[in-house]
XYZ file of C-alpha atoms in Angstrom:
529
model
C -2.421 -2.613 -6.750
C -4.131 -0.332 -4.330
C -5.227 3.199 -5.062
C -3.900 5.690 -2.559
C -5.736 8.916 -2.180
C -4.071 11.441 -0.842
C 5.359 6.922 -0.133
C 13.053 7.835 0.131
C 14.034 4.519 1.484
C 17.063 2.265 1.084
C 17.285 -0.921 -0.920
C 15.084 -3.683 0.491
C 15.806 -7.355 0.919
C 14.483 -8.976 -2.254
C 13.050 -12.430 -2.683
C 15.609 -13.028 -5.396
C 18.269 -12.752 -2.719
C 16.360 -15.203 -0.575
C 16.276 -17.761 -3.345
C 19.967 -17.448 -4.032
C 20.630 -19.958 -1.303
C 19.420 -23.548 -1.383
C 17.524 -23.196 1.841
C 16.923 -20.060 3.806
C 16.144 -20.299 7.477
C 15.026 -17.310 9.521
C 15.058 -17.235 13.284
C 11.848 -16.529 15.168
C 10.899 -12.999 16.098
C 7.841 -10.807 16.299
C 7.073 -7.815 14.087
C 5.399 -6.085 17.014
C 7.643 -4.389 19.560
C 7.251 -4.775 23.292
C 5.326 -2.040 25.010
C 5.519 -1.537 28.738
C 2.014 -0.585 29.715
C 1.409 2.869 31.070
C -2.194 3.021 29.920
C -4.705 1.937 32.526
C -7.548 -0.492 31.989
C -10.049 2.294 31.329
C -8.031 4.043 28.610
C -9.283 4.066 25.044
C -6.920 5.207 22.314
C -8.769 7.094 19.579
C -7.227 7.270 16.099
C -8.863 9.173 13.244
C -8.243 8.501 9.575
C -8.857 11.531 7.351
C -10.724 10.200 4.355
C -13.446 7.695 3.644
C -13.846 3.931 3.996
C -16.919 1.822 3.387
C -15.779 -1.693 2.446
C -15.796 -4.602 4.932
C -12.587 -5.259 6.896
C -12.306 -8.711 5.306
C -8.661 -9.529 4.443
C -9.683 -11.388 1.280
C -11.770 -8.535 -0.134
C -10.413 -5.301 1.363
C -8.238 -3.605 -1.221
C -7.746 -0.083 0.041
C -5.570 1.669 2.574
C -7.958 2.734 5.348
C -9.095 -0.844 6.005
C -5.528 -1.912 6.767
C -5.721 -0.112 10.111
C -8.284 -2.714 11.126
C -6.911 -5.764 9.327
C -3.251 -5.287 10.277
C -4.195 -5.057 13.950
C -6.590 -8.012 14.049
C -5.127 -10.493 11.537
C -1.685 -11.958 10.867
C -0.032 -13.829 8.012
C 2.813 -16.316 7.876
C 5.364 -13.540 7.286
C 5.325 -9.743 7.317
C 7.468 -6.705 6.643
C 9.514 -5.401 9.555
C 7.980 -2.452 11.374
C 10.029 0.631 12.172
C 12.407 0.024 9.236
C 12.809 2.010 6.021
C 13.361 -1.175 4.009
C 10.999 -3.935 2.892
C 12.608 -6.619 5.051
C 10.624 -9.850 5.391
C 10.420 -11.248 8.923
C 8.478 -14.078 10.612
C 4.954 -13.645 11.892
C 2.900 -16.833 12.336
C 5.690 -18.829 10.690
C 8.852 -18.932 12.797
C 11.107 -20.022 9.927
C 10.942 -21.223 6.349
C 13.020 -22.783 3.607
C 12.825 -22.742 -0.177
C 13.495 -25.761 -2.395
C 16.304 -25.766 -4.952
C 13.844 -25.359 -7.813
C 11.995 -22.504 -6.090
C 8.667 -24.338 -6.276
C 8.185 -25.376 -2.638
C 8.130 -23.207 0.469
C 8.260 -25.104 3.781
C 7.023 -23.165 6.804
C 7.423 -24.026 10.471
C 4.463 -22.564 12.338
C 4.423 -20.748 15.648
C 3.058 -22.968 18.458
C 0.546 -21.977 21.144
C -1.304 -19.470 18.963
C -5.077 -19.190 19.059
C -7.621 -17.355 16.975
C -9.853 -14.851 18.729
C -12.593 -17.476 19.039
C -10.180 -19.807 20.888
C -9.515 -22.122 17.945
C -5.869 -23.310 17.867
C -3.778 -22.127 14.951
C -2.500 -25.182 13.052
C -1.406 -26.192 9.571
C -5.000 -26.991 8.643
C -5.890 -23.352 9.268
C -3.219 -22.378 6.735
C -4.774 -24.706 4.176
C -8.229 -23.277 4.819
C -7.014 -19.687 4.618
C -5.311 -20.209 1.254
C -8.398 -21.977 -0.051
C -10.655 -19.125 1.066
C -8.472 -16.520 -0.666
C -8.892 -18.398 -3.939
C -12.605 -19.131 -3.435
C -13.553 -15.543 -2.574
C -11.557 -14.403 -5.618
C -11.330 -10.770 -4.551
C -8.749 -8.269 -5.768
C -5.808 -9.756 -3.808
C -6.531 -13.305 -5.058
C -3.903 -12.936 -7.803
C -1.222 -13.215 -5.113
C -1.906 -16.946 -4.749
C -2.633 -17.664 -8.418
C 0.661 -19.601 -8.682
C -0.145 -21.857 -5.716
C -0.687 -25.481 -6.843
C -1.358 -26.932 -3.373
C -0.896 -26.395 0.350
C -0.011 -29.543 2.299
C 0.076 -29.865 6.109
C 2.746 -31.966 7.805
C 1.457 -32.387 11.332
C 0.093 -29.393 13.240
C 3.021 -27.023 12.881
C 4.534 -27.553 9.454
C 3.078 -26.767 6.071
C 4.400 -26.850 2.502
C 3.193 -24.473 -0.203
C 3.805 -25.782 -3.712
C 3.861 -23.397 -6.690
C 2.968 -24.113 -10.303
C 5.898 -22.020 -11.506
C 8.864 -20.325 -9.901
C 7.872 -16.917 -8.563
C 10.560 -14.817 -6.888
C 7.897 -12.388 -5.662
C 5.990 -15.042 -3.708
C 7.358 -14.315 -0.210
C 6.768 -10.622 -0.782
C 3.170 -11.347 -1.712
C 2.769 -13.342 1.517
C 4.326 -10.490 3.528
C 2.112 -7.932 1.831
C -0.471 -6.163 3.993
C -2.911 -7.468 1.371
C -1.403 -10.965 1.531
C -3.067 -14.115 2.856
C -4.106 -13.688 6.480
C -4.889 -16.640 8.700
C -8.617 -17.030 9.351
C -10.228 -19.234 11.990
C -11.420 -22.537 10.474
C -14.196 -22.572 13.068
C -15.566 -19.302 11.730
C -15.338 -20.585 8.169
C -17.148 -23.775 9.189
C -19.886 -22.159 11.260
C -20.441 -18.967 9.263
C -19.221 -19.919 5.791
C -22.613 -20.180 4.143
C -22.608 -19.462 0.434
C -20.232 -16.509 0.655
C -17.319 -18.048 2.601
C -18.218 -15.980 5.693
C -17.981 -12.643 3.906
C -21.156 -11.331 5.498
C -19.989 -12.425 8.949
C -16.611 -10.730 8.529
C -18.305 -7.439 7.777
C -18.867 -6.949 11.506
C -16.552 -9.556 13.091
C -12.941 -10.611 12.762
C -11.502 -14.131 12.759
C -7.786 -13.480 13.171
C -4.909 -14.054 15.593
C -3.700 -10.457 15.938
C -3.082 -8.453 19.114
C -6.559 -6.903 18.849
C -10.000 -8.270 18.162
C -12.834 -6.350 16.562
C -15.326 -5.369 19.260
C -17.668 -2.867 17.596
C -18.494 -1.834 14.047
C -20.317 1.166 12.646
C -19.496 0.567 8.979
C -17.686 3.458 7.338
C -17.704 5.495 10.538
C -16.132 3.817 13.573
C -14.484 0.520 14.535
C -13.717 -0.620 18.072
C -10.831 -2.979 18.860
C -9.881 -4.514 22.211
C -6.636 -6.234 23.146
C -6.913 -10.015 22.791
C -6.252 -11.561 26.205
C -4.579 -14.714 24.865
C -2.391 -13.084 22.246
C 0.790 -15.092 21.646
C 3.067 -12.028 21.664
C 3.641 -9.148 24.041
C 0.426 -7.770 25.469
C -0.417 -4.342 23.998
C -0.075 -1.376 26.346
C -3.273 0.041 24.875
C -6.280 -2.028 25.993
C -8.891 -0.478 23.695
C -8.770 1.363 20.384
C -11.431 3.364 18.607
C -10.654 3.857 14.923
C -12.750 6.580 13.327
C -13.174 7.818 9.772
C -13.557 11.579 9.277
C -13.012 14.147 6.540
C -12.718 17.511 8.309
C -9.087 18.052 9.352
C -9.845 21.265 11.251
C -12.477 19.733 13.511
C -10.256 16.714 14.169
C -7.398 19.029 15.148
C -9.652 20.662 17.720
C -10.430 17.219 19.129
C -6.695 16.510 19.288
C -6.036 19.721 21.157
C -8.798 18.925 23.643
C -7.424 15.421 24.223
C -10.483 13.731 22.740
C -8.396 12.193 19.936
C -4.929 10.636 20.315
C -3.791 10.257 16.689
C -4.667 11.475 13.204
C -3.610 9.582 10.083
C -3.504 10.527 6.408
C -2.971 14.272 6.699
C -2.311 14.919 3.008
C -2.803 18.677 3.053
C 0.482 20.591 3.316
C -1.277 23.433 5.104
C -3.153 21.227 7.574
C -0.007 19.240 8.401
C 2.025 22.387 8.999
C -0.723 23.843 11.174
C -0.873 20.710 13.316
C 2.923 20.416 13.565
C 3.103 23.940 14.992
C 0.375 23.362 17.584
C 1.503 23.028 21.196
C 0.752 19.615 22.661
C 0.852 17.831 19.295
C 3.671 15.900 17.620
C 3.646 15.558 13.830
C 5.897 13.130 11.970
C 6.398 11.529 8.572
C 7.558 8.005 7.775
C 9.069 6.810 4.464
C 6.725 4.877 2.233
C 6.635 3.251 -1.186
C 3.590 5.274 -2.250
C 4.546 6.941 -5.528
C 2.781 9.766 -7.291
C 2.508 8.951 -10.977
C 1.612 11.000 -14.037
C -0.228 8.965 -16.686
C -0.342 10.134 -20.337
C -3.363 9.298 -22.464
C -2.201 7.491 -25.662
C -5.098 9.189 -27.479
C -4.081 12.700 -26.383
C -3.893 15.116 -29.297
C -1.616 17.359 -27.233
C 1.073 14.691 -26.772
C 0.662 12.328 -29.744
C 4.274 11.152 -30.167
C 6.990 9.723 -27.972
C 9.035 12.884 -28.533
C 6.093 15.026 -27.405
C 5.710 12.983 -24.234
C 9.396 13.115 -23.420
C 9.360 16.871 -24.038
C 6.457 17.102 -21.609
C 8.330 15.181 -18.916
C 11.452 17.334 -19.198
C 9.281 20.452 -19.177
C 7.770 19.732 -15.775
C 9.701 21.262 -12.893
C 8.880 18.353 -10.583
C 10.754 19.700 -7.579
C 9.022 23.060 -7.804
C 5.562 21.552 -8.285
C 6.013 19.160 -5.350
C 7.430 21.846 -3.068
C 4.473 24.092 -3.788
C 1.812 21.401 -3.576
C 3.045 18.993 -0.873
C 6.158 20.373 0.826
C 7.698 17.891 3.282
C 4.902 15.387 2.700
C 6.448 14.266 -0.596
C 9.985 13.752 -1.880
C 10.747 14.196 -5.608
C 11.944 10.977 -7.220
C 14.045 10.244 -10.279
C 13.149 6.540 -10.210
C 10.381 4.818 -12.155
C 9.793 2.128 -9.520
C 9.101 3.194 -5.914
C 12.268 4.733 -4.491
C 14.082 2.095 -2.431
C 12.340 -0.920 -3.946
C 15.377 -1.696 -6.123
C 18.819 -0.260 -6.638
C 18.320 3.230 -8.037
C 20.415 2.444 -11.129
C 17.831 -0.117 -12.247
C 14.927 2.281 -12.593
C 16.362 5.752 -13.271
C 13.961 7.628 -15.527
C 16.692 9.758 -17.074
C 14.537 12.887 -17.100
C 16.397 16.182 -16.753
C 14.385 19.337 -16.237
C 14.725 21.712 -19.152
C 13.290 25.191 -18.391
C 12.922 25.893 -22.128
C 10.939 22.702 -22.826
C 7.578 24.123 -21.789
C 7.919 27.000 -24.211
C 9.015 24.528 -26.895
C 5.932 22.500 -26.097
C 3.775 25.568 -26.561
C 5.454 26.228 -29.933
C 5.224 22.611 -31.112
C 1.772 23.018 -32.628
C 0.226 19.997 -30.939
C -1.129 22.111 -28.086
C -2.325 25.045 -30.186
C -6.002 25.769 -29.644
C -6.296 22.951 -27.123
C -7.053 22.891 -23.437
C -4.778 20.375 -21.706
C -6.856 18.545 -19.133
C -5.099 17.182 -16.046
C -7.304 14.716 -14.173
C -7.103 13.537 -10.600
C -9.236 11.454 -8.232
C -11.639 13.747 -6.409
C -10.884 12.076 -3.077
C -7.129 12.641 -3.506
C -5.839 15.752 -1.767
C -2.294 15.296 -3.086
C -3.566 14.607 -6.603
C -5.549 17.826 -6.687
C -2.659 19.839 -5.242
C -0.194 18.487 -7.844
C -2.645 18.886 -10.735
C -3.421 22.485 -9.778
C 0.271 23.407 -9.589
C 0.995 21.674 -12.896
C -1.811 23.605 -14.578
C -0.409 26.843 -13.156
C 3.025 25.956 -14.556
C 1.481 25.343 -17.984
C -0.301 28.674 -17.791
C 2.953 30.536 -17.128
C 4.100 29.857 -20.716
C 0.755 30.464 -22.353
C -0.552 26.900 -22.487
C -4.264 26.587 -21.798
C -4.859 23.913 -19.165
C -7.344 22.905 -16.500
C -7.406 20.439 -13.612
C -10.427 18.136 -13.559
C -11.774 16.101 -10.657
C -12.952 12.532 -11.323
C -14.852 10.219 -9.027
C -12.444 7.486 -7.926
C -14.429 4.764 -9.667
C -14.551 6.618 -12.969
C -10.744 6.710 -13.092
C -10.855 2.990 -13.870
C -13.267 3.329 -16.800
C -11.398 5.925 -18.838
C -10.321 3.284 -21.361
C -13.983 3.030 -22.411
C -13.633 6.357 -24.238
C -10.054 7.584 -24.446
C -11.072 10.463 -26.712
C -13.192 11.878 -23.883
C -10.592 11.138 -21.205
C -8.148 13.775 -19.920
C -4.731 14.210 -21.515
C -2.980 13.503 -18.225
C -3.973 11.914 -14.933
C -2.271 12.250 -11.549
C -2.602 9.342 -9.128
C -0.679 8.242 -6.051
C -0.318 4.471 -5.842
C 1.178 2.169 -3.253
C 2.380 -1.273 -4.351
C 0.776 -4.406 -2.964
C 4.209 -5.738 -1.983
C 7.866 -4.718 -1.850
C 8.755 -6.361 -5.158
C 8.978 -4.821 -8.622
C 6.493 -7.376 -9.986
C 3.888 -5.969 -7.575
C 4.366 -2.565 -9.185
C 5.231 -2.986 -12.846
C 2.799 -5.719 -13.814
C -0.208 -3.915 -12.439
C 0.680 -0.385 -13.472
C 2.216 -0.861 -16.920
C 0.175 -3.666 -18.526
C -3.404 -3.270 -19.807
C -4.667 -6.210 -17.728
C -2.967 -4.981 -14.580
C -5.802 -2.943 -13.117
C -4.034 0.407 -12.723
C -3.025 1.009 -16.310
C -5.573 3.811 -16.361
C -5.361 4.663 -20.059
C -4.629 1.136 -21.288
C -1.202 2.200 -22.576
C 0.801 -0.762 -23.814
C 4.495 -1.543 -24.083
C 4.879 -4.407 -26.585
C 6.253 -7.607 -25.031
C 6.185 -6.254 -21.483
C 3.960 -8.987 -20.006
C 6.247 -11.732 -21.312
C 9.275 -9.835 -20.023
C 7.688 -9.584 -16.582
C 6.923 -13.309 -16.590
C 10.566 -14.068 -17.348
C 11.814 -11.573 -14.765
C 9.666 -12.859 -11.884
C 10.888 -16.393 -12.607
C 14.563 -15.403 -12.699
C 14.620 -12.559 -10.185
C 17.363 -11.024 -12.341
C 18.008 -7.316 -11.745
C 19.101 -6.903 -15.373
C 15.685 -8.107 -16.494
C 13.959 -5.439 -14.409
C 16.380 -2.790 -15.657
C 15.352 -3.674 -19.219
C 11.689 -3.468 -18.240
C 12.209 -0.032 -16.703
C 13.995 1.137 -19.853
C 11.126 -0.025 -22.053
C 8.545 1.736 -19.890
C 10.620 4.919 -19.778
C 11.082 4.861 -23.558
C 7.310 4.702 -24.084
C 6.725 8.052 -22.365
C 3.343 6.979 -20.973
C 4.254 7.132 -17.269
C 6.314 9.480 -15.103
C 6.942 8.844 -11.409
C 7.127 12.263 -9.815
C 7.459 11.808 -6.057
C 7.442 9.510 -3.038
C 4.755 10.332 -0.507
C 5.414 9.912 3.201
C 2.992 8.496 5.722
C 1.879 11.271 8.059
C 0.910 10.917 11.693
C -0.091 13.580 14.204
C -0.414 12.459 17.815
C -0.762 13.908 21.268
C 2.819 14.610 22.356
C 2.689 12.008 25.144
C 2.230 9.134 22.665
C 5.349 7.028 22.065
C 6.364 4.362 19.530
C 4.890 5.916 16.387
C 7.827 4.979 14.120
C 7.903 1.425 15.484
C 4.218 1.116 14.596
C 4.732 1.710 10.837
C 6.387 0.159 7.824
C 7.119 1.210 4.256
C 4.389 -0.939 2.689
C 1.478 0.363 4.741
C 0.458 3.902 3.911
C -0.866 5.789 6.951
C -1.331 2.654 9.060
C -0.467 2.238 12.751
C 0.143 -1.047 14.545
C -1.407 -0.002 17.839
C 0.314 -2.708 19.899
C 3.637 -0.866 19.424
C 2.326 2.363 20.978
C 2.572 3.575 24.542
C 2.042 6.808 26.440
C 4.256 8.758 28.874
């Protein structure tokens, strides 16, 4: 699960539905739209991401959002999520079609012919084998996605079978994930593998099949990408892209106005977004996303020691008011535990009704008397700070003493070391690795999941998730949601939208995004008037 620092969509196509048939076959198509070129050969498109990024753009180790703007434009997987859609629909990418065995243990993929990696190496079934093996060998954060893979067997150059150890109805979603297995040139792995499986090499190079190849790297600052001449799909209209990392929204806006920058991503400040949207010559837009702002409750909190206290807290929070004040149009309040649109809403309703008298009742309960309620947030998260500040103000209105506290992003993951010293509450926006409930619930609500920040535990939940991912049964996930809701340790408050501000002559912005990639643009879908 990836931390999003600051994502209301319809029900997606689930893998459970795919497995309902004995064999599913999907016709060939590309996730990247055609773009009639109106850029000339000297044009460079400059996109700026507001935030920070310092990890290598290696698809087997990158586990944060900013790096996806590089990886999703230079690498491809077997399948992907459809761009320009508000659902998590799985479509072909380097596989043109696939089928699933009756027992759900074997996935047969037919591979796209006449595809080459950026070094000229042909894409074949052996490259699929090598890419799966590298994901496991590197054993980075996304490696869990292939933990159920028993073997990958080629059948000629353009067919490959992936065999699972156990039935996993989330498997296709994990392959379609932006953090899923990308195809990597076997030549690069052979020539630059060394002792680290080419990790050092892929710090400053790419080895993918995507519409762009990495041409220049200034780690953490700027990344150049040029259109790959022998790309199998439609040639991008934009020949060159410069992707920059910056933190000052005001200075970037000035560059936009002067035409020195073409696009800005990750505008999480309500004020900055509004200012840019009202500026002549700029076009600001939002796109639905599965990123969900979540309020975590510390099990060791003396202010909220019981389930009843936690439920009283949840009903006391005027979520709509807090979100309107802190984020405005950049976030939509949600009543669902799982990301809105990931499942049918009835499966994950939290059942929380705002009670204006609950805050006062909380103040009179005795558990908060003489205490300062601490609301933590990641220091790099603009939306987290904004929500925490508004929540603290709401507490103060009824006489509760509260403060918002900034935490370094890394320290958010070590709070279980000393829960007594940790804040009572923590606000974090998270986007799921894939468009499947397993990619959300397992990692957020189980102590071994990585994003269970306070180590809160729902008895039996891991076993329930194991059963649910094998069956794909909606009723099983409804029971899981009910158990999590009953615990009172987590409250989903809102769905954040991706935000993009571009020069008003840029076209194709919606077609360059999807609901699983927060503030990411697929540059090959863009064009200019």
